[in-house]
PDB file of C-alpha atoms in Angstrom:
ATOM      1  CA  MET A 152      18.007 270.855  87.697  1.00 41.00           C
ATOM      2  CA  THR A 153      19.882 268.887  85.259  1.00 38.00           C
ATOM      3  CA  THR A 154      23.156 267.329  86.452  1.00 40.00           C
ATOM      4  CA  PHE A 155      25.918 266.788  83.925  1.00 39.00           C
ATOM      5  CA  ARG A 156      28.795 264.248  84.495  1.00 44.00           C
ATOM      6  CA  THR A 157      32.170 264.736  83.153  1.00 41.00           C
ATOM      7  CA  ASP A 158      33.964 262.046  81.062  1.00 43.00           C
ATOM      8  CA  GLN A 159      36.176 261.312  84.035  1.00 44.00           C
ATOM      9  CA  GLU A 160      33.156 260.597  86.213  1.00 44.00           C
ATOM     10  CA  ASP A 161      31.613 258.384  83.551  1.00 45.00           C
ATOM     11  CA  ARG A 162      34.775 256.374  83.253  1.00 46.00           C
ATOM     12  CA  ALA A 163      34.947 256.005  87.018  1.00 46.00           C
ATOM     13  CA  GLY A 164      31.371 254.820  87.205  1.00 47.00           C
ATOM     14  CA  ARG A 165      31.817 252.289  84.479  1.00 46.00           C
ATOM     15  CA  GLY A 166      34.940 250.964  86.179  1.00 47.00           C
ATOM     16  CA  SER A 167      33.073 250.494  89.444  1.00 48.00           C
ATOM     17  CA  ARG A 168      30.313 248.601  87.727  1.00 47.00           C
ATOM     18  CA  ARG A 169      32.803 246.306  85.919  1.00 46.00           C
ATOM     19  CA  ALA A 170      34.566 245.549  89.195  1.00 45.00           C
ATOM     20  CA  ALA A 171      31.296 244.643  90.831  1.00 43.00           C
ATOM     21  CA  ARG A 172      30.415 242.281  87.982  1.00 46.00           C
ATOM     22  CA  ARG A 173      33.840 240.567  88.200  1.00 46.00           C
ATOM     23  CA  ALA A 174      33.404 240.051  91.914  1.00 42.00           C
ATOM     24  CA  MET A 175      30.052 238.415  91.372  1.00 44.00           C
ATOM     25  CA  HIS A 176      31.503 236.203  88.600  1.00 43.00           C
ATOM     26  CA  ASP A 177      34.374 235.027  90.831  1.00 45.00           C
ATOM     27  CA  ARG A 178      31.903 233.996  93.577  1.00 45.00           C
ATOM     28  CA  ARG A 179      29.814 231.710  91.287  1.00 43.00           C
ATOM     29  CA  PRO A 180      32.510 229.020  90.655  1.00 43.00           C
ATOM     30  CA  THR A 181      33.261 228.753  94.349  1.00 41.00           C
ATOM     31  CA  THR A 182      29.624 228.075  95.108  1.00 41.00           C
ATOM     32  CA  SER A 183      29.486 225.390  92.361  1.00 42.00           C
ATOM     33  CA  ARG A 184      32.567 223.607  93.732  1.00 44.00           C
ATOM     34  CA  VAL A 185      31.068 223.521  97.210  1.00 35.00           C
ATOM     35  CA  ARG A 186      27.823 222.226  95.840  1.00 44.00           C
ATOM     36  CA  ALA A 187      29.656 219.476  93.846  1.00 40.00           C
ATOM     37  CA  PHE A 188      31.671 218.430  96.890  1.00 41.00           C
ATOM     38  CA  VAL A 189      28.528 218.130  98.994  1.00 39.00           C
ATOM     39  CA  VAL A 190      26.712 216.124  96.343  1.00 40.00           C
ATOM     40  CA  GLY A 191      29.704 213.801  95.763  1.00 46.00           C
ATOM     41  CA  THR A 192      30.069 213.145  99.446  1.00 45.00           C
ATOM     42  CA  ALA A 193      26.396 212.271  99.708  1.00 44.00           C
ATOM     43  CA  VAL A 194      26.681 209.798  96.816  1.00 39.00           C
ATOM     44  CA  LEU A 195      29.682 208.080  98.349  1.00 41.00           C
ATOM     45  CA  MET A 196      27.857 207.769 101.679  1.00 46.00           C
ATOM     46  CA  ALA A 197      24.849 206.263  99.930  1.00 43.00           C
ATOM     47  CA  LEU A 198      26.994 203.713  98.105  1.00 41.00           C
ATOM     48  CA  ALA A 199      28.715 202.775 101.328  1.00 44.00           C
ATOM     49  CA  ALA A 200      25.345 202.232 102.974  1.00 46.00           C
ATOM     50  CA  CYS A 201      24.274 199.896 100.119  1.00 45.00           C
ATOM     51  CA  ALA A 202      27.423 197.772 100.236  1.00 45.00           C
ATOM     52  CA  ASP A 203      27.176 194.157 101.666  1.00 46.00           C
ATOM     53  CA  PRO A 204      28.663 194.379 105.160  1.00 44.00           C
ATOM     54  CA  SER A 205      29.408 190.626 105.082  1.00 44.00           C
ATOM     55  CA  THR A 206      31.776 190.967 102.118  1.00 42.00           C
ATOM     56  CA  PRO A 207      35.294 191.327 103.476  1.00 43.00           C
ATOM     57  CA  ALA A 208      37.431 194.019 102.026  1.00 42.00           C
ATOM     58  CA  GLU A 209      39.960 192.800  99.534  1.00 41.00           C
ATOM     59  CA  THR A 210      43.533 193.066 100.552  1.00 42.00           C
ATOM     60  CA  SER A 211      46.552 193.461  98.448  1.00 43.00           C
ATOM     61  CA  ALA A 212      48.116 190.265  99.876  1.00 46.00           C
ATOM     62  CA  PRO A 213      49.080 187.823  97.107  1.00 48.00           C
ATOM     63  CA  ARG A 214      46.889 184.740  96.692  1.00 52.00           C
ATOM     64  CA  THR A 215      48.453 181.318  97.252  1.00 48.00           C
ATOM     65  CA  THR A 216      47.382 177.989  95.693  1.00 50.00           C
ATOM     66  CA  PRO A 217      46.843 175.285  98.354  1.00 50.00           C
ATOM     67  CA  THR A 218      49.193 172.325  98.109  1.00 49.00           C
ATOM     68  CA  PRO A 219      47.211 169.138  97.306  1.00 48.00           C
ATOM     69  CA  THR A 220      47.246 166.399  99.918  1.00 47.00           C
ATOM     70  CA  LEU A 221      48.900 163.281  98.543  1.00 44.00           C
ATOM     71  CA  THR A 222      47.331 159.938  99.489  1.00 44.00           C
ATOM     72  CA  PRO A 223      49.978 157.317 100.126  1.00 41.00           C
ATOM     73  CA  GLU A 224      49.812 154.337  97.806  1.00 42.00           C
ATOM     74  CA  VAL A 225      48.468 151.143  99.355  1.00 37.00           C
ATOM     75  CA  SER A 226      50.331 148.064  98.312  1.00 34.00           C
ATOM     76  CA  GLU A 227      48.186 145.255  96.924  1.00 40.00           C
ATOM     77  CA  SER A 228      47.735 142.078  98.927  1.00 39.00           C
ATOM     78  CA  PRO A 229      50.011 139.286  97.723  1.00 52.00           C
ATOM     79  CA  GLY A 230      46.924 137.044  97.538  1.00 86.00           C
ATOM     80  CA  LEU A 231      46.368 133.445  98.529  1.00 92.00           C
ATOM     81  CA  THR A 232      49.453 131.252  98.279  1.00 94.00           C
ATOM     82  CA  GLY A 233      50.236 127.652  99.068  1.00 94.00           C
ATOM     83  CA  GLU A 234      49.490 124.137  97.843  1.00 94.00           C
ATOM     84  CA  LEU A 235      46.212 122.277  97.459  1.00 96.00           C
ATOM     85  CA  THR A 236      45.560 118.552  97.149  1.00 96.00           C
ATOM     86  CA  VAL A 237      41.981 117.298  97.074  1.00 97.00           C
ATOM     87  CA  SER A 238      40.746 113.749  97.614  1.00 97.00           C
ATOM     88  CA  ALA A 239      37.259 113.298  96.154  1.00 97.00           C
ATOM     89  CA  ALA A 240      34.742 110.629  95.283  1.00 94.00           C
ATOM     90  CA  VAL A 241      35.135 109.437  91.714  1.00 90.00           C
ATOM     91  CA  THR A 242      31.579 110.533  90.915  1.00 90.00           C
ATOM     92  CA  LEU A 243      32.776 114.110  91.400  1.00 94.00           C
ATOM     93  CA  GLN A 244      35.563 113.889  88.838  1.00 93.00           C
ATOM     94  CA  GLY A 245      33.859 115.785  86.019  1.00 91.00           C
ATOM     95  CA  ALA A 246      32.684 118.605  88.266  1.00 95.00           C
ATOM     96  CA  PHE A 247      35.825 118.849  90.401  1.00 97.00           C
ATOM     97  CA  ASP A 248      38.200 118.916  87.448  1.00 96.00           C
ATOM     98  CA  GLN A 249      36.467 122.097  86.321  1.00 97.00           C
ATOM     99  CA  ILE A 250      36.135 123.569  89.815  1.00 98.00           C
ATOM    100  CA  LEU A 251      39.827 123.017  90.530  1.00 98.00           C
ATOM    101  CA  ALA A 252      40.813 124.595  87.211  1.00 98.00           C
ATOM    102  CA  ASP A 253      38.658 127.667  87.858  1.00 98.00           C
ATOM    103  CA  PHE A 254      39.919 127.922  91.434  1.00 98.00           C
ATOM    104  CA  GLY A 255      43.506 127.847  90.185  1.00 97.00           C
ATOM    105  CA  ASP A 256      42.728 130.617  87.699  1.00 97.00           C
ATOM    106  CA  GLU A 257      41.201 132.801  90.397  1.00 96.00           C
ATOM    107  CA  PHE A 258      44.052 132.184  92.840  1.00 97.00           C
ATOM    108  CA  PRO A 259      47.209 131.934  90.705  1.00 96.00           C
ATOM    109  CA  GLY A 260      49.367 131.903  93.815  1.00 96.00           C
ATOM    110  CA  VAL A 261      48.018 128.472  94.751  1.00 96.00           C
ATOM    111  CA  THR A 262      49.663 125.363  93.358  1.00 95.00           C
ATOM    112  CA  VAL A 263      46.819 122.954  92.596  1.00 97.00           C
ATOM    113  CA  GLU A 264      48.120 119.408  92.721  1.00 96.00           C
ATOM    114  CA  PRO A 265      46.455 116.609  90.705  1.00 96.00           C
ATOM    115  CA  PRO A 266      43.361 115.484  92.632  1.00 97.00           C
ATOM    116  CA  VAL A 267      42.981 111.978  94.003  1.00 97.00           C
ATOM    117  CA  TYR A 268      39.731 110.311  92.877  1.00 95.00           C
ATOM    118  CA  GLY A 269      38.352 106.991  94.046  1.00 92.00           C
ATOM    119  CA  ALA A 270      35.601 105.213  95.916  1.00 90.00           C
ATOM    120  CA  SER A 271      34.826 107.146  99.089  1.00 94.00           C
ATOM    121  CA  PRO A 272      35.422 104.252 101.533  1.00 94.00           C
ATOM    122  CA  ALA A 273      38.791 103.521  99.893  1.00 94.00           C
ATOM    123  CA  LEU A 274      39.804 107.181 100.062  1.00 97.00           C
ATOM    124  CA  ALA A 275      38.812 107.308 103.734  1.00 97.00           C
ATOM    125  CA  THR A 276      40.984 104.279 104.435  1.00 96.00           C
ATOM    126  CA  GLN A 277      43.948 105.885 102.660  1.00 96.00           C
ATOM    127  CA  LEU A 278      43.592 109.108 104.622  1.00 96.00           C
ATOM    128  CA  VAL A 279      43.375 107.310 107.961  1.00 95.00           C
ATOM    129  CA  ALA A 280      46.495 105.347 106.993  1.00 94.00           C
ATOM    130  CA  GLY A 281      48.422 108.589 106.477  1.00 91.00           C
ATOM    131  CA  GLY A 282      47.523 109.758 102.998  1.00 90.00           C
ATOM    132  CA  ALA A 283      48.312 113.446 102.548  1.00 89.00           C
ATOM    133  CA  SER A 284      45.456 115.641 101.402  1.00 95.00           C
ATOM    134  CA  ASP A 285      44.090 119.063 102.289  1.00 96.00           C
ATOM    135  CA  VAL A 286      40.403 118.529 101.497  1.00 97.00           C
ATOM    136  CA  PHE A 287      38.190 115.443 101.445  1.00 98.00           C
ATOM    137  CA  ALA A 288      34.940 115.381  99.451  1.00 98.00           C
ATOM    138  CA  ALA A 289      33.024 112.147  99.932  1.00 97.00           C
ATOM    139  CA  ALA A 290      30.012 110.612  98.229  1.00 93.00           C
ATOM    140  CA  ASP A 291      28.570 109.463 101.531  1.00 93.00           C
ATOM    141  CA  GLU A 292      28.491 110.627 105.124  1.00 95.00           C
ATOM    142  CA  ALA A 293      29.727 107.290 106.483  1.00 94.00           C
ATOM    143  CA  SER A 294      33.125 107.703 104.782  1.00 96.00           C
ATOM    144  CA  MET A 295      33.460 111.223 106.135  1.00 98.00           C
ATOM    145  CA  ALA A 296      32.570 109.937 109.606  1.00 98.00           C
ATOM    146  CA  THR A 297      35.450 107.456 109.344  1.00 97.00           C
ATOM    147  CA  VAL A 298      37.926 110.258 108.637  1.00 97.00           C
ATOM    148  CA  ALA A 299      36.461 112.508 111.328  1.00 97.00           C
ATOM    149  CA  GLY A 300      36.614 109.677 113.840  1.00 97.00           C
ATOM    150  CA  ALA A 301      40.356 109.446 113.255  1.00 96.00           C
ATOM    151  CA  GLY A 302      40.721 113.118 114.198  1.00 95.00           C
ATOM    152  CA  LEU A 303      41.583 114.194 110.655  1.00 95.00           C
ATOM    153  CA  VAL A 304      38.789 116.725 110.082  1.00 96.00           C
ATOM    154  CA  ASP A 305      39.620 120.338 110.899  1.00 94.00           C
ATOM    155  CA  GLY A 306      36.347 121.696 112.264  1.00 93.00           C
ATOM    156  CA  SER A 307      33.344 119.955 110.779  1.00 95.00           C
ATOM    157  CA  ALA A 308      32.134 118.645 107.425  1.00 98.00           C
ATOM    158  CA  THR A 309      29.561 120.492 105.334  1.00 98.00           C
ATOM    159  CA  ILE A 310      27.075 119.034 102.855  1.00 98.00           C
ATOM    160  CA  PHE A 311      27.775 120.643  99.479  1.00 98.00           C
ATOM    161  CA  ALA A 312      25.707 118.570  97.019  1.00 98.00           C
ATOM    162  CA  THR A 313      23.123 115.821  96.703  1.00 97.00           C
ATOM    163  CA  ASP A 314      22.692 113.058  94.166  1.00 94.00           C
ATOM    164  CA  ALA A 315      20.331 110.243  93.305  1.00 93.00           C
ATOM    165  CA  LEU A 316      20.460 107.014  91.341  1.00 95.00           C
ATOM    166  CA  VAL A 317      19.502 106.624  87.697  1.00 95.00           C
ATOM    167  CA  ILE A 318      19.320 103.570  85.454  1.00 97.00           C
ATOM    168  CA  VAL A 319      22.282 103.696  83.092  1.00 97.00           C
ATOM    169  CA  VAL A 320      21.655 102.196  79.651  1.00 97.00           C
ATOM    170  CA  PRO A 321      23.527 102.151  76.317  1.00 96.00           C
ATOM    171  CA  ALA A 322      22.897 105.115  74.036  1.00 95.00           C
ATOM    172  CA  GLY A 323      19.482 104.848  72.427  1.00 95.00           C
ATOM    173  CA  ASN A 324      18.147 102.709  75.308  1.00 97.00           C
ATOM    174  CA  PRO A 325      17.824  99.527  73.175  1.00 96.00           C
ATOM    175  CA  LYS A 326      15.909  97.655  75.902  1.00 96.00           C
ATOM    176  CA  ASN A 327      13.452 100.554  76.225  1.00 97.00           C
ATOM    177  CA  LEU A 328      13.709 100.722  80.008  1.00 97.00           C
ATOM    178  CA  GLN A 329      11.408 103.360  81.496  1.00 96.00           C
ATOM    179  CA  SER A 330      11.139 102.428  85.193  1.00 96.00           C
ATOM    180  CA  LEU A 331      12.648 100.442  88.023  1.00 96.00           C
ATOM    181  CA  HIS A 332       9.984  97.794  87.360  1.00 96.00           C
ATOM    182  CA  ASP A 333      11.297  97.438  83.793  1.00 96.00           C
ATOM    183  CA  LEU A 334      14.770  96.860  85.230  1.00 96.00           C
ATOM    184  CA  GLY A 335      13.391  94.003  87.315  1.00 95.00           C
ATOM    185  CA  VAL A 336      11.702  92.462  84.294  1.00 96.00           C
ATOM    186  CA  LEU A 337      14.972  92.725  82.355  1.00 97.00           C
ATOM    187  CA  SER A 338      16.929  90.882  85.043  1.00 95.00           C
ATOM    188  CA  ASP A 339      14.240  88.169  85.331  1.00 95.00           C
ATOM    189  CA  SER A 340      14.367  87.597  81.582  1.00 95.00           C
ATOM    190  CA  GLY A 341      18.126  86.998  81.545  1.00 95.00           C
ATOM    191  CA  GLY A 342      19.305  90.538  80.969  1.00 96.00           C
ATOM    192  CA  LYS A 343      22.571  91.596  82.532  1.00 97.00           C
ATOM    193  CA  VAL A 344      22.201  94.255  85.261  1.00 97.00           C
ATOM    194  CA  VAL A 345      25.193  95.472  87.281  1.00 97.00           C
ATOM    195  CA  PHE A 346      25.376  97.281  90.622  1.00 95.00           C
ATOM    196  CA  CYS A 347      28.111  98.700  92.807  1.00 94.00           C
ATOM    197  CA  ALA A 348      29.202  96.450  95.663  1.00 93.00           C
ATOM    198  CA  ALA A 349      26.959  96.761  98.709  1.00 91.00           C
ATOM    199  CA  THR A 350      29.879  98.182 100.715  1.00 89.00           C
ATOM    200  CA  GLU A 351      30.125 101.154  98.333  1.00 88.00           C
ATOM    201  CA  PRO A 352      27.824 104.191  98.620  1.00 87.00           C
ATOM    202  CA  CYS A 353      26.263 103.570  95.176  1.00 90.00           C
ATOM    203  CA  GLY A 354      25.656  99.883  96.052  1.00 92.00           C
ATOM    204  CA  SER A 355      24.178 100.747  99.432  1.00 91.00           C
ATOM    205  CA  ALA A 356      21.853 103.278  97.808  1.00 92.00           C
ATOM    206  CA  ALA A 357      20.774 100.740  95.147  1.00 94.00           C
ATOM    207  CA  HIS A 358      19.842  98.148  97.756  1.00 93.00           C
ATOM    208  CA  LYS A 359      17.953 100.743  99.796  1.00 94.00           C
ATOM    209  CA  VAL A 360      15.904 101.805  96.757  1.00 95.00           C
ATOM    210  CA  LEU A 361      15.092  98.191  95.837  1.00 94.00           C
ATOM    211  CA  ASP A 362      14.140  97.306  99.425  1.00 94.00           C
ATOM    212  CA  THR A 363      11.902 100.380  99.756  1.00 94.00           C
ATOM    213  CA  SER A 364      10.172  99.905  96.400  1.00 94.00           C
ATOM    214  CA  GLY A 365       9.731  96.141  96.707  1.00 94.00           C
ATOM    215  CA  VAL A 366      11.108  95.621  93.210  1.00 94.00           C
ATOM    216  CA  GLY A 367      13.364  92.597  92.834  1.00 94.00           C
ATOM    217  CA  VAL A 368      16.366  92.974  90.591  1.00 93.00           C
ATOM    218  CA  ARG A 369      18.990  90.265  90.231  1.00 91.00           C
ATOM    219  CA  ALA A 370      22.473  91.655  89.677  1.00 92.00           C
ATOM    220  CA  SER A 371      24.760  89.802  87.293  1.00 94.00           C
ATOM    221  CA  SER A 372      27.795  91.360  88.994  1.00 94.00           C
ATOM    222  CA  ASN A 373      28.772  93.763  91.765  1.00 95.00           C
ATOM    223  CA  GLU A 374      31.396  96.306  90.763  1.00 94.00           C
ATOM    224  CA  PRO A 375      33.858  98.210  92.976  1.00 91.00           C
ATOM    225  CA  ASP A 376      32.536 101.678  92.034  1.00 87.00           C
ATOM    226  CA  VAL A 377      30.311 103.600  89.612  1.00 89.00           C
ATOM    227  CA  GLN A 378      33.097 103.909  87.052  1.00 89.00           C
ATOM    228  CA  ALA A 379      33.258 100.128  86.792  1.00 93.00           C
ATOM    229  CA  VAL A 380      29.482  99.932  86.369  1.00 95.00           C
ATOM    230  CA  LEU A 381      29.621 102.533  83.607  1.00 94.00           C
ATOM    231  CA  ALA A 382      32.454 100.690  81.895  1.00 94.00           C
ATOM    232  CA  LYS A 383      30.425  97.477  81.818  1.00 95.00           C
ATOM    233  CA  VAL A 384      27.480  99.207  80.153  1.00 96.00           C
ATOM    234  CA  GLN A 385      29.679 101.200  77.757  1.00 94.00           C
ATOM    235  CA  SER A 386      31.454  98.086  76.565  1.00 94.00           C
ATOM    236  CA  GLY A 387      28.220  96.120  76.073  1.00 94.00           C
ATOM    237  CA  GLU A 388      29.067  93.629  78.830  1.00 95.00           C
ATOM    238  CA  ALA A 389      25.933  94.743  80.689  1.00 97.00           C
ATOM    239  CA  ASP A 390      22.476  95.813  79.503  1.00 97.00           C
ATOM    240  CA  ALA A 391      21.899  98.276  82.352  1.00 98.00           C
ATOM    241  CA  GLY A 392      23.039  99.306  85.797  1.00 96.00           C
ATOM    242  CA  LEU A 393      22.385 101.700  88.653  1.00 95.00           C
ATOM    243  CA  VAL A 394      24.710 104.689  89.118  1.00 93.00           C
ATOM    244  CA  TYR A 395      24.586 108.209  90.492  1.00 90.00           C
ATOM    245  CA  ARG A 396      23.203 110.842  88.146  1.00 89.00           C
ATOM    246  CA  GLY A 397      26.351 112.919  88.621  1.00 86.00           C
ATOM    247  CA  ALA A 398      28.527 110.100  87.315  1.00 85.00           C
ATOM    248  CA  LEU A 399      26.851 110.254  83.908  1.00 85.00           C
ATOM    249  CA  GLN A 400      28.157 113.716  83.075  1.00 76.00           C
ATOM    250  CA  GLY A 401      31.668 112.491  82.338  1.00 72.00           C
ATOM    251  CA  ALA A 402      30.656 109.183  80.815  1.00 78.00           C
ATOM    252  CA  GLY A 403      30.301 110.454  77.248  1.00 81.00           C
ATOM    253  CA  ASP A 404      27.636 109.806  74.637  1.00 88.00           C
ATOM    254  CA  ALA A 405      27.914 106.030  74.756  1.00 91.00           C
ATOM    255  CA  VAL A 406      25.502 105.823  77.684  1.00 95.00           C
ATOM    256  CA  ALA A 407      22.335 107.573  78.883  1.00 95.00           C
ATOM    257  CA  GLY A 408      20.390 107.797  82.111  1.00 94.00           C
ATOM    258  CA  VAL A 409      16.781 106.902  82.866  1.00 96.00           C
ATOM    259  CA  GLU A 410      15.201 108.663  85.842  1.00 95.00           C
ATOM    260  CA  PHE A 411      12.860 106.684  88.101  1.00 95.00           C
ATOM    261  CA  ALA A 412      10.581 107.855  90.904  1.00 94.00           C
ATOM    262  CA  GLU A 413      11.844 105.422  93.562  1.00 94.00           C
ATOM    263  CA  SER A 414      15.291 107.059  93.565  1.00 94.00           C
ATOM    264  CA  THR A 415      14.062 109.586  96.135  1.00 92.00           C
ATOM    265  CA  ALA A 416      14.252 106.858  98.766  1.00 92.00           C
ATOM    266  CA  ALA A 417      18.049 107.039  98.686  1.00 91.00           C
ATOM    267  CA  VAL A 418      19.129 110.598  98.015  1.00 93.00           C
ATOM    268  CA  VAL A 419      22.865 110.793  98.654  1.00 91.00           C
ATOM    269  CA  ARG A 420      24.409 113.718 100.526  1.00 95.00           C
ATOM    270  CA  TYR A 421      27.987 114.744  99.694  1.00 97.00           C
ATOM    271  CA  PRO A 422      30.062 116.132 102.598  1.00 98.00           C
ATOM    272  CA  ILE A 423      33.279 118.147 102.272  1.00 98.00           C
ATOM    273  CA  ALA A 424      35.814 119.079 104.938  1.00 98.00           C
ATOM    274  CA  VAL A 425      39.212 120.666 105.517  1.00 97.00           C
ATOM    275  CA  LEU A 426      41.637 118.067 106.841  1.00 96.00           C
ATOM    276  CA  THR A 427      44.208 118.503 109.559  1.00 93.00           C
ATOM    277  CA  GLU A 428      47.816 119.061 108.572  1.00 78.00           C
ATOM    278  CA  PRO A 429      49.130 116.210 106.431  1.00 73.00           C
ATOM    279  CA  THR A 430      52.752 115.148 106.533  1.00 65.00           C
ATOM    280  CA  PRO A 431      55.329 115.529 105.179  1.00 62.00           C
ATOM    281  CA  ARG A 432      54.153 118.171 102.669  1.00 66.00           C
ATOM    282  CA  THR A 433      53.363 121.810 103.446  1.00 73.00           C
ATOM    283  CA  HIS A 434      49.752 122.400 104.409  1.00 81.00           C
ATOM    284  CA  SER A 435      47.781 125.641 104.381  1.00 89.00           C
ATOM    285  CA  SER A 436      44.448 125.506 106.152  1.00 92.00           C
ATOM    286  CA  GLU A 437      43.686 128.935 104.662  1.00 95.00           C
ATOM    287  CA  VAL A 438      44.026 127.583 101.117  1.00 96.00           C
ATOM    288  CA  ALA A 439      42.016 124.470 101.977  1.00 96.00           C
ATOM    289  CA  GLN A 440      39.207 126.528 103.497  1.00 97.00           C
ATOM    290  CA  ALA A 441      39.211 128.855 100.492  1.00 97.00           C
ATOM    291  CA  PHE A 442      38.637 125.866  98.211  1.00 98.00           C
ATOM    292  CA  VAL A 443      35.794 124.554 100.384  1.00 98.00           C
ATOM    293  CA  ASP A 444      34.223 128.021 100.307  1.00 98.00           C
ATOM    294  CA  TYR A 445      34.614 128.060  96.523  1.00 98.00           C
ATOM    295  CA  VAL A 446      32.788 124.733  96.221  1.00 98.00           C
ATOM    296  CA  LEU A 447      29.992 126.028  98.463  1.00 98.00           C
ATOM    297  CA  GLY A 448      29.864 129.372  96.658  1.00 98.00           C
ATOM    298  CA  PRO A 449      27.997 130.329  93.476  1.00 98.00           C
ATOM    299  CA  GLN A 450      30.805 129.317  91.102  1.00 97.00           C
ATOM    300  CA  GLY A 451      31.185 125.818  92.519  1.00 98.00           C
ATOM    301  CA  GLN A 452      27.454 125.254  92.888  1.00 98.00           C
ATOM    302  CA  ALA A 453      26.826 126.264  89.278  1.00 98.00           C
ATOM    303  CA  ILE A 454      29.396 123.735  88.040  1.00 97.00           C
ATOM    304  CA  LEU A 455      27.932 120.999  90.249  1.00 96.00           C
ATOM    305  CA  ALA A 456      24.423 121.723  88.965  1.00 95.00           C
ATOM    306  CA  ALA A 457      25.652 121.594  85.368  1.00 94.00           C
ATOM    307  CA  ASN A 458      27.062 118.146  86.155  1.00 92.00           C
ATOM    308  CA  GLY A 459      23.749 116.788  87.438  1.00 89.00           C
ATOM    309  CA  PHE A 460      24.168 117.302  91.182  1.00 94.00           C
ATOM    310  CA  GLY A 461      21.414 118.660  93.351  1.00 94.00           C
ATOM    311  CA  ALA A 462      21.646 121.508  95.823  1.00 93.00           C
ATOM    312  CA  PRO A 463      22.696 120.732  99.424  1.00 92.00           C
TER     313      PRO A 463
END
């Protein structure tokens, strides 16, 4: 049996079907939003799990720059100050003039007075009699012992250099002296040979060398110190003499020195010491000790070596 629908029924049926399709269409977006929410939440949880737990969370607090710590300025030391007067053996004049100049340059706060040079025994006598000096540098230990015995040495003396005798001759060595024996032959043949007086360190050393070697040398004169011996040879009044090697450095080109093996029998030791407070002038034991240390140090020793002195 065939069933026929009216137009009204057809329109009703089509309306029902359209309503059903709209309902289904409205449900699809809702499902997608739920699915997106779930997926997004899962991603955020995964990222949170991967984050470094040791990294602190940033805050919105403003950053501040630390204030630098200021180091207080340290004022420089005023340096060594005071006065310095040195009494030294005349054989040290060339070396000590330079040492004193360099010391004054290094310590500009120190007033370096003109040094007093002379024969060591004479200087010792002056100091014992009241001569004012801060440092004494002698050419022999006996002169230093004289000063120490008078209670004028602050602490103890220190050996700072050594020296030995040489034969001093005019430039060019006209007599062709090569040994102590040649000096003896010269004196026996009428040549003029000069020594320091036996009471002086250079004279005492000369006699010791001659006694040890057995060489006889007749002196035409005995001079008060090495400077006088040098002057005799420089002027032509003497043909030769015996002086310390160190004394030659300031003697100029008019004279020369001849080394001889026997000189080792009388190697001279030079002592230096800080003296007790002289009167009436101001005395600084700190300045005096600084100068002694300078002489004993590399600067002073280099100057002494350049002037022919040996190491202590």
